[in-house]
């Protein structure tokens, strides 16, 4: 390898070549860059000088691998690398291919994570302040990069990385939750609110902002590492310091507004956020009055969606909306639901929605499960219902049962 053009050609063959022997040759020739820490300066030089996006991708991926495989890299080296990546994204972000930006963001997040607990240097904990500079720029590209960094950073801190022990992972995750996550959650809500209010905002920016809200709400707050593919994740253990943001009516209303005014993937991500918000722990609320008001907003919001049939023709929206309805009963008792003003109109709308869904279950068979789970939990709670407020279940359950049987 004598020159930069030759290296760029090898990188192009590595990522785009169709001949297995040529790709194997390119991989062998380029291997030293990703296994020898002495090649870190060369990787930076490639990023500085290369015009090929595949060479930039290769250099960034190599740096990430070197950082991951060599936990003992010096603290100053990590700081220099981190500053280099931030400046590179700030100065050249407008001209980079999307996959190169993604790779650089992954590198920055990995650097921050591996050095987060370094006792002799707190510079890496200033990442939130530095990324905010991207959001203050007057162009969409930098704004998008800033949101992308926050998204990847939350994801990186929330999952175990190669070479990181489970104990170390928990220390990092807890420290990040304590020192940075609430601030990022506030940034995500503010960004989404501003983008929602702007008539000219790009869909990709809204998607990143909504995804960031979801990433914050999906954080493994207490280290349980529960599987989202099951419906048994129970309650979300949001820290008490988040109480004012969660209880604030504008937070939930923002999610319903984003859902109403956008198409997938923004709208279904907003619904995923509402699924999480419907699952926050009971003890988070300052009083039962606050919790009941919170439930009332959930009932009113879902009732409006049903009344207007907002976005439910989109499969992604439909699925998440079914999850949201099911989660209401998972986290609230039947006695609490029937006490909500508007309950009767809501349960009627949910029943009609369920009947319609059962009649077209082939289209949404995976989603119907959540509706059946909702009605199953409602029925199971009837023996424990006290007071004279009618649950109205006896008027709907026989029809739902009959429709379920005949639709099969």
Short mmCIF file of C-alpha atoms in Angstrom, two decimals:
data_model
loop_
_atom_site.label_atom_id
_atom_site.label_comp_id
_atom_site.label_asym_id
_atom_site.label_seq_id
_atom_site.Cartn_x
_atom_site.Cartn_y
_atom_site.Cartn_z
CA UNK A 1 0.00 0.00 0.00
CA UNK A 2 1.97 2.98 -1.33
CA UNK A 3 -0.54 5.79 -1.54
CA UNK A 4 -3.92 7.11 -0.39
CA UNK A 5 -5.54 6.36 -3.79
CA UNK A 6 -4.47 2.73 -3.47
CA UNK A 7 -5.89 2.53 0.04
CA UNK A 8 -9.16 4.09 -1.14
CA UNK A 9 -9.36 1.48 -3.88
CA UNK A 10 -8.81 -1.31 -1.37
CA UNK A 11 -11.57 0.09 0.86
CA UNK A 12 -13.91 0.27 -2.10
CA UNK A 13 -13.17 -3.39 -2.91
CA UNK A 14 -13.63 -4.33 0.77
CA UNK A 15 -17.14 -2.86 0.99
CA UNK A 16 -18.36 -3.18 -2.60
CA UNK A 17 -16.31 -5.91 -4.23
CA UNK A 18 -18.09 -8.92 -5.69
CA UNK A 19 -15.03 -11.12 -6.22
CA UNK A 20 -14.35 -13.09 -2.98
CA UNK A 21 -10.61 -13.37 -3.69
CA UNK A 22 -10.28 -9.61 -4.26
CA UNK A 23 -12.20 -8.87 -1.07
CA UNK A 24 -10.01 -11.32 0.88
CA UNK A 25 -6.90 -9.62 -0.48
CA UNK A 26 -8.21 -6.19 0.49
CA UNK A 27 -9.14 -7.43 3.97
CA UNK A 28 -5.66 -8.89 4.55
CA UNK A 29 -3.96 -5.74 3.30
CA UNK A 30 -6.06 -3.49 5.55
CA UNK A 31 -6.11 -5.70 8.66
CA UNK A 32 -3.21 -3.96 10.49
CA UNK A 33 -5.26 -0.77 10.77
CA UNK A 34 -7.82 -2.47 13.01
CA UNK A 35 -5.51 -4.63 15.16
CA UNK A 36 -2.48 -2.44 15.89
CA UNK A 37 -2.88 0.67 18.06
CA UNK A 38 0.17 2.17 16.36
CA UNK A 39 -2.08 2.77 13.36
CA UNK A 40 -4.36 5.22 15.19
CA UNK A 41 -2.55 8.27 13.71
CA UNK A 42 -2.81 6.72 10.24
CA UNK A 43 -6.56 6.23 10.69
CA UNK A 44 -6.94 9.90 11.57
CA UNK A 45 -4.82 10.83 8.56
CA UNK A 46 -7.14 8.79 6.31
CA UNK A 47 -10.16 10.62 7.72
CA UNK A 48 -8.46 13.98 7.15
CA UNK A 49 -7.37 13.32 3.59
CA UNK A 50 -9.58 10.67 2.00
CA UNK A 51 -12.35 11.65 -0.39
CA UNK A 52 -13.84 8.17 -0.61
CA UNK A 53 -16.65 7.63 1.93
CA UNK A 54 -15.63 3.95 2.12
CA UNK A 55 -12.13 4.92 3.21
CA UNK A 56 -13.67 7.20 5.85
CA UNK A 57 -15.95 4.38 6.99
CA UNK A 58 -13.00 1.97 7.17
CA UNK A 59 -10.89 4.40 9.23
CA UNK A 60 -13.73 5.07 11.66
CA UNK A 61 -14.60 1.39 12.05
CA UNK A 62 -10.92 0.58 12.65
CA UNK A 63 -10.69 3.22 15.38
CA UNK A 64 -13.81 1.82 17.05
CA UNK A 65 -12.40 -1.70 16.97
CA UNK A 66 -9.02 -0.58 18.33
CA UNK A 67 -10.73 1.29 21.15
CA UNK A 68 -12.98 -1.68 21.99
CA UNK A 69 -10.22 -4.31 21.89
CA UNK A 70 -7.65 -2.29 23.84
CA UNK A 71 -9.18 -1.26 27.15
CA UNK A 72 -5.84 0.02 28.45
CA UNK A 73 -5.52 2.91 26.02
CA UNK A 74 -4.35 6.04 27.80
CA UNK A 75 -6.81 8.59 29.09
CA UNK A 76 -5.21 11.46 27.17
CA UNK A 77 -5.34 9.45 23.94
CA UNK A 78 -9.09 8.96 24.43
CA UNK A 79 -9.61 12.66 25.11
CA UNK A 80 -7.65 13.58 21.98
CA UNK A 81 -9.62 11.07 19.93
CA UNK A 82 -12.92 12.32 21.33
CA UNK A 83 -12.09 15.96 20.59
CA UNK A 84 -10.95 14.99 17.12
CA UNK A 85 -14.25 13.23 16.31
CA UNK A 86 -16.37 16.10 17.66
CA UNK A 87 -14.42 18.66 15.61
CA UNK A 88 -14.50 16.44 12.53
CA UNK A 89 -18.30 16.13 12.73
CA UNK A 90 -18.66 19.85 13.39
CA UNK A 91 -16.44 20.91 10.48
CA UNK A 92 -17.22 18.27 7.87
CA UNK A 93 -20.61 16.91 8.89
CA UNK A 94 -22.37 18.70 6.03
CA UNK A 95 -20.33 16.87 3.40
CA UNK A 96 -20.26 13.35 4.88
CA UNK A 97 -22.32 10.39 3.74
CA UNK A 98 -24.95 9.25 6.22
CA UNK A 99 -23.26 5.91 6.93
CA UNK A 100 -19.98 7.70 7.70
CA UNK A 101 -21.75 10.02 10.15
CA UNK A 102 -23.36 6.98 11.81
CA UNK A 103 -19.98 5.28 12.18
CA UNK A 104 -18.37 8.43 13.63
CA UNK A 105 -21.25 8.82 16.09
CA UNK A 106 -20.77 5.20 17.19
CA UNK A 107 -17.05 5.87 17.68
CA UNK A 108 -17.72 8.98 19.78
CA UNK A 109 -20.22 7.09 21.94
CA UNK A 110 -17.83 4.20 22.46
CA UNK A 111 -15.01 6.59 23.46
CA UNK A 112 -17.31 8.33 25.94
CA UNK A 113 -18.47 5.07 27.44
CA UNK A 114 -15.04 3.49 27.86
CA UNK A 115 -13.75 6.61 29.63
CA UNK A 116 -16.90 7.52 31.55
CA UNK A 117 -15.63 6.19 34.89
CA UNK A 118 -12.04 7.44 34.55
CA UNK A 119 -11.30 8.89 37.96
CA UNK A 120 -8.56 11.26 36.81
CA UNK A 121 -10.58 13.05 34.14
CA UNK A 122 -14.17 14.26 34.02
CA UNK A 123 -13.93 15.73 30.52
CA UNK A 124 -15.99 12.95 28.99
CA UNK A 125 -18.91 13.83 31.26
CA UNK A 126 -19.16 17.19 29.51
CA UNK A 127 -20.42 15.43 26.39
CA UNK A 128 -23.99 16.70 26.85
CA UNK A 129 -22.85 20.33 26.86
CA UNK A 130 -20.67 19.80 23.81
CA UNK A 131 -23.34 18.00 21.81
CA UNK A 132 -25.74 20.85 22.58
CA UNK A 133 -23.52 23.02 20.39
CA UNK A 134 -24.67 20.95 17.40
CA UNK A 135 -28.30 21.70 18.25
CA UNK A 136 -27.57 25.43 18.42
CA UNK A 137 -26.28 25.57 14.83
CA UNK A 138 -28.57 27.15 12.28
CA UNK A 139 -28.68 24.20 9.92
CA UNK A 140 -30.57 20.94 9.85
CA UNK A 141 -27.51 18.76 9.23
CA UNK A 142 -25.78 19.70 12.49
CA UNK A 143 -29.08 19.52 14.36
CA UNK A 144 -29.61 16.00 13.01
CA UNK A 145 -26.07 14.99 13.98
CA UNK A 146 -26.58 16.30 17.52
CA UNK A 147 -29.77 14.31 18.00
CA UNK A 148 -28.08 11.28 16.45
CA UNK A 149 -25.20 11.51 18.93
CA UNK A 150 -27.58 11.69 21.88
CA UNK A 151 -29.54 8.70 20.57
CA UNK A 152 -26.44 6.57 20.11
CA UNK A 153 -24.98 7.69 23.43
CA UNK A 154 -28.08 6.62 25.39
CA UNK A 155 -28.15 3.30 23.50
CA UNK A 156 -24.44 2.72 24.07
CA UNK A 157 -24.67 3.40 27.79
CA UNK A 158 -27.70 1.14 28.12
CA UNK A 159 -26.23 -2.03 26.61
CA UNK A 160 -23.23 -4.17 27.40
CA UNK A 161 -20.36 -3.57 24.99
CA UNK A 162 -17.80 -6.16 23.88
CA UNK A 163 -15.06 -6.40 26.48
CA UNK A 164 -17.17 -4.77 29.23
CA UNK A 165 -18.05 -6.90 32.23
CA UNK A 166 -21.61 -6.93 33.55
CA UNK A 167 -20.50 -5.24 36.77
CA UNK A 168 -18.67 -2.50 34.87
CA UNK A 169 -21.68 -2.06 32.61
CA UNK A 170 -23.98 -1.51 35.57
CA UNK A 171 -21.62 1.05 37.12
CA UNK A 172 -21.45 2.98 33.85
CA UNK A 173 -25.22 2.77 33.26
CA UNK A 174 -26.07 3.95 36.78
CA UNK A 175 -23.54 6.78 36.66
CA UNK A 176 -24.82 7.94 33.27
CA UNK A 177 -28.41 7.76 34.50
CA UNK A 178 -27.49 9.86 37.53
CA UNK A 179 -25.34 12.46 35.75
CA UNK A 180 -26.68 12.89 32.22
CA UNK A 181 -29.87 11.02 31.30
CA UNK A 182 -32.40 13.46 32.76
CA UNK A 183 -30.74 16.36 30.98
CA UNK A 184 -30.84 14.45 27.68
CA UNK A 185 -34.51 13.59 28.27
CA UNK A 186 -35.26 17.28 28.79
CA UNK A 187 -33.37 18.11 25.59
CA UNK A 188 -35.31 15.46 23.66
CA UNK A 189 -38.69 16.84 24.78
CA UNK A 190 -37.68 20.41 24.03
CA UNK A 191 -36.39 19.47 20.59
CA UNK A 192 -39.52 17.51 19.74
CA UNK A 193 -41.72 20.36 20.96
CA UNK A 194 -39.85 22.90 18.80
CA UNK A 195 -39.93 20.64 15.75
CA UNK A 196 -43.63 19.93 16.26
CA UNK A 197 -44.37 23.66 16.41
CA UNK A 198 -42.40 24.36 13.23
CA UNK A 199 -44.24 23.91 9.94
CA UNK A 200 -40.99 23.46 8.01
CA UNK A 201 -39.20 20.87 10.17
CA UNK A 202 -37.85 17.80 8.41
CA UNK A 203 -39.39 14.41 9.15
CA UNK A 204 -35.92 12.94 9.82
CA UNK A 205 -35.37 15.46 12.62
CA UNK A 206 -38.70 14.61 14.23
CA UNK A 207 -37.86 10.92 13.94
CA UNK A 208 -34.54 11.42 15.71
CA UNK A 209 -36.12 13.56 18.45
CA UNK A 210 -38.98 11.10 19.03
CA UNK A 211 -36.52 8.19 19.02
CA UNK A 212 -34.45 10.00 21.64
CA UNK A 213 -37.48 10.43 23.91
CA UNK A 214 -38.16 6.70 23.50
CA UNK A 215 -34.52 5.76 24.18
CA UNK A 216 -34.59 7.72 27.44
CA UNK A 217 -37.89 6.15 28.54
CA UNK A 218 -36.58 2.69 27.57
CA UNK A 219 -33.43 2.99 29.66
CA UNK A 220 -32.70 0.11 32.00
CA UNK A 221 -33.03 2.26 35.11
CA UNK A 222 -32.51 -0.48 37.71
CA UNK A 223 -30.46 -3.07 35.84
CA UNK A 224 -33.21 -5.62 35.26
CA UNK A 225 -32.45 -6.00 31.53
CA UNK A 226 -36.00 -7.13 30.81
CA UNK A 227 -36.88 -8.27 27.32
CA UNK A 228 -39.16 -5.84 25.48
CA UNK A 229 -40.38 -8.70 23.26
CA UNK A 230 -42.42 -9.99 26.20
CA UNK A 231 -45.37 -8.18 27.71
CA UNK A 232 -44.16 -8.91 31.22
CA UNK A 233 -41.86 -5.90 31.56
CA UNK A 234 -44.28 -4.55 34.17
CA UNK A 235 -43.64 -1.02 35.33
CA UNK A 236 -40.94 1.39 34.22
CA UNK A 237 -38.74 2.39 37.14
CA UNK A 238 -38.36 6.06 36.23
CA UNK A 239 -36.21 7.95 38.78
CA UNK A 240 -37.99 10.30 41.19
CA UNK A 241 -36.06 13.25 39.73
CA UNK A 242 -38.13 12.81 36.55
CA UNK A 243 -41.45 13.27 38.39
CA UNK A 244 -42.18 16.84 37.34
CA UNK A 245 -41.55 16.08 33.65
CA UNK A 246 -43.68 12.94 33.68
CA UNK A 247 -46.53 14.54 35.63
CA UNK A 248 -46.51 17.65 33.43
CA UNK A 249 -49.66 17.41 31.23
CA UNK A 250 -47.81 19.00 28.28
CA UNK A 251 -45.42 16.03 28.09
CA UNK A 252 -48.14 13.49 27.37
CA UNK A 253 -50.06 15.91 25.16
CA UNK A 254 -46.92 16.43 23.07
CA UNK A 255 -46.78 12.70 22.32
CA UNK A 256 -50.44 12.58 21.28
CA UNK A 257 -49.92 15.68 19.11
CA UNK A 258 -46.87 14.18 17.42
CA UNK A 259 -48.82 11.00 16.76
CA UNK A 260 -51.78 12.93 15.33
CA UNK A 261 -49.77 15.16 12.99
CA UNK A 262 -47.21 12.75 11.57
CA UNK A 263 -46.92 9.53 9.61
CA UNK A 264 -44.78 6.48 10.47
CA UNK A 265 -42.08 6.11 11.60
CA UNK A 266 -42.56 9.28 13.67
CA UNK A 267 -46.16 8.52 14.67
CA UNK A 268 -45.59 4.95 15.84
CA UNK A 269 -42.48 5.99 17.82
CA UNK A 270 -44.68 8.57 19.59
CA UNK A 271 -47.09 5.76 20.46
CA UNK A 272 -44.19 3.66 21.77
CA UNK A 273 -43.31 6.59 24.04
CA UNK A 274 -46.92 6.63 25.30
CA UNK A 275 -46.73 2.87 25.96
CA UNK A 276 -43.73 3.57 28.17
CA UNK A 277 -45.41 6.51 29.85
CA UNK A 278 -48.45 4.37 30.62
CA UNK A 279 -46.10 1.97 32.43
CA UNK A 280 -44.32 4.27 34.88
CA UNK A 281 -44.24 3.05 38.46
CA UNK A 282 -47.09 3.98 40.81
CA UNK A 283 -44.74 5.36 43.46
CA UNK A 284 -43.35 7.98 41.07
CA UNK A 285 -46.40 10.20 41.50
CA UNK A 286 -46.57 12.72 44.30
CA UNK A 287 -50.13 11.72 45.19
CA UNK A 288 -53.02 9.54 44.08
CA UNK A 289 -54.66 12.69 42.75
CA UNK A 290 -51.74 13.23 40.37
CA UNK A 291 -51.77 9.59 39.30
CA UNK A 292 -55.52 9.65 38.63
CA UNK A 293 -55.17 12.83 36.60
CA UNK A 294 -52.40 11.13 34.64
CA UNK A 295 -54.65 8.15 33.92
CA UNK A 296 -57.47 10.49 32.91
CA UNK A 297 -55.19 12.08 30.29
CA UNK A 298 -54.30 8.64 28.94
CA UNK A 299 -57.97 7.66 28.69
CA UNK A 300 -58.91 10.96 27.04
CA UNK A 301 -56.04 10.76 24.55
CA UNK A 302 -56.73 7.19 23.48
CA UNK A 303 -60.48 7.90 23.31
CA UNK A 304 -59.83 10.77 20.90
CA UNK A 305 -57.68 8.56 18.68
CA UNK A 306 -60.47 5.97 18.57
CA UNK A 307 -63.19 8.56 17.95
CA UNK A 308 -61.33 10.05 14.99
CA UNK A 309 -59.69 6.82 13.86
CA UNK A 310 -56.44 8.75 13.69
CA UNK A 311 -53.68 6.93 11.83
CA UNK A 312 -55.00 3.45 12.62
CA UNK A 313 -54.94 2.48 8.95
CA UNK A 314 -51.14 2.34 9.26
CA UNK A 315 -50.05 -1.07 10.50
CA UNK A 316 -47.16 0.28 12.61
CA UNK A 317 -49.52 2.72 14.36
CA UNK A 318 -52.21 0.08 14.80
CA UNK A 319 -49.84 -2.36 16.48
CA UNK A 320 -48.46 0.18 18.97
CA UNK A 321 -51.94 1.49 19.73
CA UNK A 322 -53.08 -2.03 20.65
CA UNK A 323 -50.06 -2.30 22.95
CA UNK A 324 -50.97 1.03 24.54
CA UNK A 325 -54.54 -0.09 25.27
CA UNK A 326 -53.31 -3.35 26.76
CA UNK A 327 -50.76 -1.59 28.95
CA UNK A 328 -53.45 0.57 30.53
CA UNK A 329 -54.91 -2.46 32.30
CA UNK A 330 -51.46 -3.87 33.08
CA UNK A 331 -50.58 -0.83 35.15
CA UNK A 332 -53.99 0.25 36.45
CA UNK A 333 -56.74 -1.55 38.33
CA UNK A 334 -60.26 -1.88 36.93
CA UNK A 335 -61.59 0.16 39.85
CA UNK A 336 -59.28 3.02 38.83
CA UNK A 337 -60.37 2.81 35.20
CA UNK A 338 -64.12 2.87 35.89
CA UNK A 339 -63.68 5.89 38.17
CA UNK A 340 -62.27 7.99 35.33
CA UNK A 341 -64.71 10.50 33.79
CA UNK A 342 -65.47 9.34 30.28
CA UNK A 343 -64.83 5.68 31.06
CA UNK A 344 -68.11 4.48 29.56
CA UNK A 345 -67.48 6.22 26.23
CA UNK A 346 -63.91 4.92 26.27
CA UNK A 347 -64.80 1.26 26.97
CA UNK A 348 -67.48 1.42 24.28
CA UNK A 349 -64.94 2.75 21.75
CA UNK A 350 -62.40 0.09 22.76
CA UNK A 351 -65.05 -2.63 22.38
CA UNK A 352 -66.03 -1.46 18.89
CA UNK A 353 -62.35 -1.22 17.93
CA UNK A 354 -61.79 -4.76 19.20
CA UNK A 355 -64.78 -6.14 17.27
CA UNK A 356 -63.56 -4.50 14.06
CA UNK A 357 -60.05 -5.82 14.67
CA UNK A 358 -61.27 -9.38 15.24
CA UNK A 359 -63.18 -9.30 11.97
CA UNK A 360 -59.97 -8.45 10.10
CA UNK A 361 -57.54 -10.37 12.29
CA UNK A 362 -55.59 -11.75 9.31
CA UNK A 363 -54.34 -8.21 8.70
CA UNK A 364 -53.19 -7.68 12.28
CA UNK A 365 -53.07 -11.05 14.00
CA UNK A 366 -50.00 -10.12 16.05
CA UNK A 367 -51.73 -6.99 17.32
CA UNK A 368 -55.02 -8.64 18.25
CA UNK A 369 -53.17 -10.52 20.99
CA UNK A 370 -52.81 -7.29 22.97
CA UNK A 371 -56.53 -6.54 22.68
CA UNK A 372 -57.43 -10.06 23.86
CA UNK A 373 -54.99 -9.66 26.76
CA UNK A 374 -56.70 -6.38 27.69
CA UNK A 375 -60.16 -7.92 27.82
CA UNK A 376 -58.86 -10.98 29.66
CA UNK A 377 -57.37 -8.79 32.39
CA UNK A 378 -60.51 -6.68 32.59
CA UNK A 379 -62.71 -9.76 33.10
CA UNK A 380 -60.31 -11.23 35.67
CA UNK A 381 -60.66 -8.06 37.74
CA UNK A 382 -64.46 -8.01 37.90
CA UNK A 383 -64.72 -10.10 41.13
CA UNK A 384 -62.55 -7.51 42.89
CA UNK A 385 -64.49 -4.48 41.67
CA UNK A 386 -66.14 -2.61 44.53
CA UNK A 387 -68.68 0.18 44.47
CA UNK A 388 -71.68 0.77 42.28
CA UNK A 389 -69.98 2.22 39.20
CA UNK A 390 -70.77 -0.17 36.31
CA UNK A 391 -67.85 -1.65 34.41
CA UNK A 392 -70.03 -2.17 31.30
CA UNK A 393 -68.10 -5.36 30.58
CA UNK A 394 -71.19 -7.56 30.60
CA UNK A 395 -72.49 -5.61 27.61
CA UNK A 396 -69.41 -6.12 25.47
CA UNK A 397 -67.57 -9.29 26.45
CA UNK A 398 -70.20 -11.75 25.06
CA UNK A 399 -70.10 -9.97 21.68
CA UNK A 400 -66.32 -9.95 21.65
CA UNK A 401 -66.17 -13.64 22.57
CA UNK A 402 -68.67 -14.55 19.87
CA UNK A 403 -66.88 -12.48 17.24
CA UNK A 404 -63.53 -14.02 18.19
CA UNK A 405 -64.91 -17.55 17.75
CA UNK A 406 -66.78 -16.91 14.50
CA UNK A 407 -63.91 -14.98 12.93
CA UNK A 408 -61.60 -17.96 13.14
#
